Coordinates of C-alpha atoms in Angstrom, one line a residue:
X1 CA 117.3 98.4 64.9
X2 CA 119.3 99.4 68.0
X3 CA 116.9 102.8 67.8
X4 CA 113.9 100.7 68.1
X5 CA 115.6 98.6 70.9
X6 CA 116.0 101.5 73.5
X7 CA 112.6 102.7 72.3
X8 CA 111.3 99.4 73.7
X9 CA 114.0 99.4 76.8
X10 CA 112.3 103.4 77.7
X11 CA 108.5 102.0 76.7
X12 CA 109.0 98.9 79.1
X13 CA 110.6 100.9 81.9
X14 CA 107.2 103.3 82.0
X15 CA 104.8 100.4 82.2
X16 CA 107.6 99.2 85.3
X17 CA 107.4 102.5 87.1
X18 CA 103.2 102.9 86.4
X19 CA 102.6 99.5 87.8
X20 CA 104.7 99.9 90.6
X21 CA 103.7 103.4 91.9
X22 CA 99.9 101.7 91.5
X23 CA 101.1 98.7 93.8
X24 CA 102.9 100.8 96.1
X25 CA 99.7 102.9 96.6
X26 CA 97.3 100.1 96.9
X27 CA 99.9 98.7 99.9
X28 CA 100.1 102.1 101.5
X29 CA 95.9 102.7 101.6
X30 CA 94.5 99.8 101.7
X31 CA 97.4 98.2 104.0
X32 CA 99.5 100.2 105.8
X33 CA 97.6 103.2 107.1
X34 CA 94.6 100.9 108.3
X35 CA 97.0 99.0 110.6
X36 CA 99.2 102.7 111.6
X37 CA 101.9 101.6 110.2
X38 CA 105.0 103.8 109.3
X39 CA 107.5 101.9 107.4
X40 CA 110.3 104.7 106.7
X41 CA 110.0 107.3 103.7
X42 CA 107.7 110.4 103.5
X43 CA 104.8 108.0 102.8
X44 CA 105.3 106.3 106.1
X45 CA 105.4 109.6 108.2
X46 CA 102.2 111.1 106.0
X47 CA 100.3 107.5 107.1
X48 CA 100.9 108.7 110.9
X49 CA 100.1 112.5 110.0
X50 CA 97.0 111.2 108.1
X51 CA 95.7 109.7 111.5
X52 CA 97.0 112.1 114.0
X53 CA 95.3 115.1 111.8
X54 CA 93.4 113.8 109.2
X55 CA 94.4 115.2 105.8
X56 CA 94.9 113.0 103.0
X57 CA 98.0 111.1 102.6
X58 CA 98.8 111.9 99.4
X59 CA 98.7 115.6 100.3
X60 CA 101.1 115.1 102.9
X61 CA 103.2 112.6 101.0
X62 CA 103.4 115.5 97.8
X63 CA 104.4 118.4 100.2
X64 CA 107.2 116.1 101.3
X65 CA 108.4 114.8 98.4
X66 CA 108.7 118.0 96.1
X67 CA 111.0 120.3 98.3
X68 CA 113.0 116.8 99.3
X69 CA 113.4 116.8 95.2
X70 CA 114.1 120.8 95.0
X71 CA 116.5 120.5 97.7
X72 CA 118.2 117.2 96.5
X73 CA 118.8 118.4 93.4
X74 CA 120.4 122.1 94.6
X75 CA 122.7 120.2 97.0
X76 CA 123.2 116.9 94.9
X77 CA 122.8 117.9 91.4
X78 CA 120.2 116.5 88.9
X79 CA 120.7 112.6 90.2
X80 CA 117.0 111.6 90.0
X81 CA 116.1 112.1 86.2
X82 CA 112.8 112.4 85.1
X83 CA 111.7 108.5 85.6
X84 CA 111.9 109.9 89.5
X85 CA 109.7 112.8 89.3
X86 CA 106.9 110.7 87.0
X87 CA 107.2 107.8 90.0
X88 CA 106.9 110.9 92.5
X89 CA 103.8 112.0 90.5
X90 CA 102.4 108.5 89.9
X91 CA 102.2 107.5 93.2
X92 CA 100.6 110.3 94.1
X93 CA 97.6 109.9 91.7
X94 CA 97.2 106.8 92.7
X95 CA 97.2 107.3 95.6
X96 CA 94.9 109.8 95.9
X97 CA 92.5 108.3 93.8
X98 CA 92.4 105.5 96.3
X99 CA 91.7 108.0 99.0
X100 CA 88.8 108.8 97.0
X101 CA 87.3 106.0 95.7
X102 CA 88.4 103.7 98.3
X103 CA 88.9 105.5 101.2
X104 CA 91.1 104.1 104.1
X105 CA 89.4 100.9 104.8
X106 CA 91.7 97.8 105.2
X107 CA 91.4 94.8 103.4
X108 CA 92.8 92.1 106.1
X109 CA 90.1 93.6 108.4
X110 CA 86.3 92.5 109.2
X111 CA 85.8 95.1 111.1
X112 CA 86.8 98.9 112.3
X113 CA 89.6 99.5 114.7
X114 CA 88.9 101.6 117.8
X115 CA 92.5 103.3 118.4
X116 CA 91.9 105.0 121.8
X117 CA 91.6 101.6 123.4
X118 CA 92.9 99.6 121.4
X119 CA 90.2 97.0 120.8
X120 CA 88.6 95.6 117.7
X121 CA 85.1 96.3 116.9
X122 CA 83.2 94.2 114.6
X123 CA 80.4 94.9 111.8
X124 CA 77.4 93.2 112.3
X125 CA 78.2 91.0 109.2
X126 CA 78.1 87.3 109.4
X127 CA 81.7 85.9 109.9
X128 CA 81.3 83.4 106.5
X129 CA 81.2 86.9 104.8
X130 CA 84.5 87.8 106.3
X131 CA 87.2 88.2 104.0
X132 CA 89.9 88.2 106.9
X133 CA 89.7 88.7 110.2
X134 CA 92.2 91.3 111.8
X135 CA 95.4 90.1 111.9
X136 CA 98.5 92.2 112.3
X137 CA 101.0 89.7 111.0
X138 CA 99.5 88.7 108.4
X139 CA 98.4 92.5 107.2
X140 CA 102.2 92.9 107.5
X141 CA 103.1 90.1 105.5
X142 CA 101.0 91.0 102.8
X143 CA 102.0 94.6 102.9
X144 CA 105.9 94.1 102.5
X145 CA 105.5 91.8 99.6
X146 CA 103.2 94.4 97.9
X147 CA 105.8 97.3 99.1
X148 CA 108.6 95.1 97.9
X149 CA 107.1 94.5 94.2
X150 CA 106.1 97.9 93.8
X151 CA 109.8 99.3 95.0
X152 CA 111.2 96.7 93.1
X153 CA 109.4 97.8 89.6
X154 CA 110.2 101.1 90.1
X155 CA 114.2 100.2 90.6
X156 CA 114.1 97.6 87.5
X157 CA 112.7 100.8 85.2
X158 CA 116.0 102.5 86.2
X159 CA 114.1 105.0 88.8
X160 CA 114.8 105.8 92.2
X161 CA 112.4 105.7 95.4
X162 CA 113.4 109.6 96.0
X163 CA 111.3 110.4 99.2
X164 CA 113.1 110.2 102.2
X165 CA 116.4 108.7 100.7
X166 CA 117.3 112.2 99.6
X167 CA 117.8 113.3 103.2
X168 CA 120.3 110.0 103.8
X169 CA 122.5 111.3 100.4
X170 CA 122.6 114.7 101.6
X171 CA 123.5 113.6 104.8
X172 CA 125.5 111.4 103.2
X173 CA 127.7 113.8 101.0
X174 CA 128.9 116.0 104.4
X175 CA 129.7 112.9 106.6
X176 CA 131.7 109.7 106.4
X177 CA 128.6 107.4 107.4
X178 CA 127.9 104.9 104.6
X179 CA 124.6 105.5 102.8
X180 CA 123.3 102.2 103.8
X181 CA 123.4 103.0 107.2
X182 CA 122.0 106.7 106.9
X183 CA 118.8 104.7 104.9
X184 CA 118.2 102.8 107.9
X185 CA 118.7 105.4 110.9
X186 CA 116.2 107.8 109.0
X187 CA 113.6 105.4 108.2
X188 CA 113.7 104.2 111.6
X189 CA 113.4 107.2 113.2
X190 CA 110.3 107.3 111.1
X191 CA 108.9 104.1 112.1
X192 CA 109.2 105.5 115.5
X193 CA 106.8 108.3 114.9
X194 CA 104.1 105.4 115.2
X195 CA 105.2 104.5 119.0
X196 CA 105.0 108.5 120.0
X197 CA 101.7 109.2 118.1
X198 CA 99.5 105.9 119.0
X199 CA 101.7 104.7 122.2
X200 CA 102.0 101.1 121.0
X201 CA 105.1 99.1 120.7
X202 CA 104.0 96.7 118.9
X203 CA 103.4 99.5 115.7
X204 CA 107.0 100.1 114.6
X205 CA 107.8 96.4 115.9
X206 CA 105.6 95.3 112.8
X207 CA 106.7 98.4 110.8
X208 CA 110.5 96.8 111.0
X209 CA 109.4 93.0 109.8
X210 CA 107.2 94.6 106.9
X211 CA 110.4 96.8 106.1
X212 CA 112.1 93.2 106.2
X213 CA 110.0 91.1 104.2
X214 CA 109.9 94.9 102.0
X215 CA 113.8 94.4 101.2
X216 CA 113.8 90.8 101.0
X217 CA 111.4 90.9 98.1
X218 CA 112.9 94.0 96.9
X219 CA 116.4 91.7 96.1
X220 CA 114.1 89.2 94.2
X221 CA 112.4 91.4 92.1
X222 CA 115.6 93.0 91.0
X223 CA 118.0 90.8 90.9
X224 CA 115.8 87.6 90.4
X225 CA 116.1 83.9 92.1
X226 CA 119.1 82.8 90.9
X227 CA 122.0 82.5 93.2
X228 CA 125.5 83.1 92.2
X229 CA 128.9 82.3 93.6
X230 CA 132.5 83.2 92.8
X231 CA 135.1 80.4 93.4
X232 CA 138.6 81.0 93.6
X233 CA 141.0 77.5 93.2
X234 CA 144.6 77.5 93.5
X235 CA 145.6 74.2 91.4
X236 CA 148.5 72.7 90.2
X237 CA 146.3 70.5 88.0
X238 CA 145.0 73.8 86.0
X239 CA 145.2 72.2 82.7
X240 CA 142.6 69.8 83.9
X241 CA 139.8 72.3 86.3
X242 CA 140.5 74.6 83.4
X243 CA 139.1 71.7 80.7
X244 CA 136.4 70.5 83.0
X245 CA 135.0 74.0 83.4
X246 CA 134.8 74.9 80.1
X247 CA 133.8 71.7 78.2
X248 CA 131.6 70.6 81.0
X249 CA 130.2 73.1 83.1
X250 CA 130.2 75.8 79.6
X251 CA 131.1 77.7 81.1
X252 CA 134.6 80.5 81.1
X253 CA 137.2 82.1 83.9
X254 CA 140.1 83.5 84.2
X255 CA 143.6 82.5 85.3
X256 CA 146.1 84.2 87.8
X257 CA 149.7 83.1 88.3
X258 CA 151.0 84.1 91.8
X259 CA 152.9 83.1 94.7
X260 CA 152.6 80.8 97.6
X261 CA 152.9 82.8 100.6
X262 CA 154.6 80.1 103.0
X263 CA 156.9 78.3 100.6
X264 CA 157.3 80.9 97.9
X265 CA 156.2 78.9 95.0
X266 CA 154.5 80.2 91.7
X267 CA 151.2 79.1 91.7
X268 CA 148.0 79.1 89.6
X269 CA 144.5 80.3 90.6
X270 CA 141.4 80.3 88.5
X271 CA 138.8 82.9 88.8
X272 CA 135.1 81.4 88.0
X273 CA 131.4 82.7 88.7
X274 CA 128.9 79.7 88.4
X275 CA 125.1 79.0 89.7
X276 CA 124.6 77.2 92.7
X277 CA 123.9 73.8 90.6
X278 CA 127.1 74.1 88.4
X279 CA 129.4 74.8 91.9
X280 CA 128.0 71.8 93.0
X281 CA 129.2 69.9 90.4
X282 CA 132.4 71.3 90.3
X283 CA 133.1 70.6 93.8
X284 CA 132.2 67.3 93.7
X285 CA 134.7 66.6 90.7
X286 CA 137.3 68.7 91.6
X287 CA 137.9 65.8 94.2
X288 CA 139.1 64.0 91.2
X289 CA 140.6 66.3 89.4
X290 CA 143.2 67.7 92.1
X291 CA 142.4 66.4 95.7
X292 CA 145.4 69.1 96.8
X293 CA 143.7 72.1 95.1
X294 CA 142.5 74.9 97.7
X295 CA 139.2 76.5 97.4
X296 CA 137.1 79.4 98.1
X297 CA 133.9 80.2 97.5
X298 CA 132.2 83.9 97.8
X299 CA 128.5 85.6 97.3
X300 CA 128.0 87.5 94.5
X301 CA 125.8 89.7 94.9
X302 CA 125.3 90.8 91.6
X303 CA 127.1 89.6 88.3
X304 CA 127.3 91.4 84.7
X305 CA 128.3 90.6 81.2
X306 CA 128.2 87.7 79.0
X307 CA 126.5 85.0 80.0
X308 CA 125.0 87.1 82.8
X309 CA 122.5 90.1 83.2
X310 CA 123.2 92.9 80.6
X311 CA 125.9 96.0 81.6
X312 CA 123.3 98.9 82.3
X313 CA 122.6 101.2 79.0
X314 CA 122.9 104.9 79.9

């Protein structure tokens, strides 16, 4: 049974990592590159290459990604896994096949952009046929959700983005700078490749917000809607919260004894992760319970075991 379990875990993963390298290619051609974007990663610079000397993105994209891979895994060891490489590969299929069959027309668009002077010229088509008119926010909008969902699949099915991200770890394993921070200094200097090439500010400006909106539904997609927080109460009622929690609020905890720091007394504290509806409730009856009790309340970011999300299978 347990067999057939990670069987479906590895079968459900795939269909995450296929249906997000297919989103993230549908954002990048039919989005991104019509508007010039460059929104980080080897995808971003191959959109600017793509327009600067027209090749095909994907070709670009692949000639990045596979020495970024070679390379990554010499210096970092085999970290990526072969759910990486089939996103790598994915995406560029899909990608390609867009290029093809689709070409680099934009959706949020009635018409074809004239980059030298940056003016918009319209098809003769009547404007009730119009789908959308051009509109760089929006375009954006639309493009960081459909970035986020696809990046956001392709983490759920246990995979990694690869790309440029390698070049932050390696930079990464010979420096003290967090790997956060490395993520965002190299994909901005890749948004910036849009100002240099096309000479318009407003490119990685909207490049930044799509890379926003990009995270911001990247956090949803992984780590769902719901909202948890981690309060900390130092009680001398314990018997009581400790009852309320678990008989009312279902839910458990754990208790610490310790020491006041100004007067030196032993003290209790319980430890409790709860929703955002149940700390409501248990704030507004823990004035009842023990008006002296100190409390404080944390973001967690990301909570496992029971009653929570599942501890990660190898």
């Amino acid at each position: 049974m347990l067999k057939n379990d990670k069987i479906k875990d590895q079968i459900r993963s795939y269909i995450l990592i296929v249906i997000g390298s297919l989103l993230f290619a549908v954002g990048d051609v039919m989005f991104v590159n019509p508007y010039l974007l460059a929104p980080g990663g080897t995808y971003g610079l191959a959109n600017v290459f793509n327009t600067v000397w027209p090749w095909r993105i994907s070709y670009y994209a692949i000639c990045m990604d596979v020495p970024l891979l070679i390379i990554g895994t010499l210096i970092l060891g085999p970290k990526f896994g072969v759910k990486t490489v089939v996103s790598t590969i994915l995406i560029f299929v899909f990608t390609w096949f867009l290029e093809m069959f689709w070409g680099y027309d934009p959706v949020i668009h009635g018409g074809i952009t004239n980059v030298a002077n940056d003016t918009l010229n319209y098809v003769q088509i009547p404007h009730s046929e119009m789908f959308f008119s051009p509109d760089y926010f929006l375009n954006t909008l639309v493009a960081g959700v459909i970035y986020g969902l696809a990046i956001g699949l392709v983490f759920r099915s246990g995979s990694t983005s690869g790309g440029s991200d390698i070049i932050s770890m390696i930079i990464h394993k010979y420096t003290k700078i967090s790997l956060g921070t490395l993520v965002l200094i190299v994909d901005s200097c890749i948004t910036l490749t849009s100002f240099i090439a096309f000479k318009q500010i407003r490119l990685p400006i909207y490049s930044i917000l799509l890379i926003y909106v990009e995270s911001k539904v990247i956090d949803l997609v992984v780590d769902g809607v719901k909202s948890y927080k981690t309060a900390f109460i130092v009680t001398e009622k314990t018997d009581e919260v400790r009852d309320y929690i678990i008989n009312d609020l279902k839910r458990g905890g754990t208790v610490f004894a310790g020491m006041g720091l100004y007067q030196g007394v032993e003290r209790k504290m319980i430890y409790v992760t709860l929703d955002r509806g149940d700390l409501v409730k248990l704030k507004s009856n823990l004035r009842y319970l023990d008006p002296n009790a100190f409390v404080n309340v944390i973001e967690s970011s990301e909570i496992m075991g029971l009653g929570f999300k599942a501890l990660p299978e190898e």
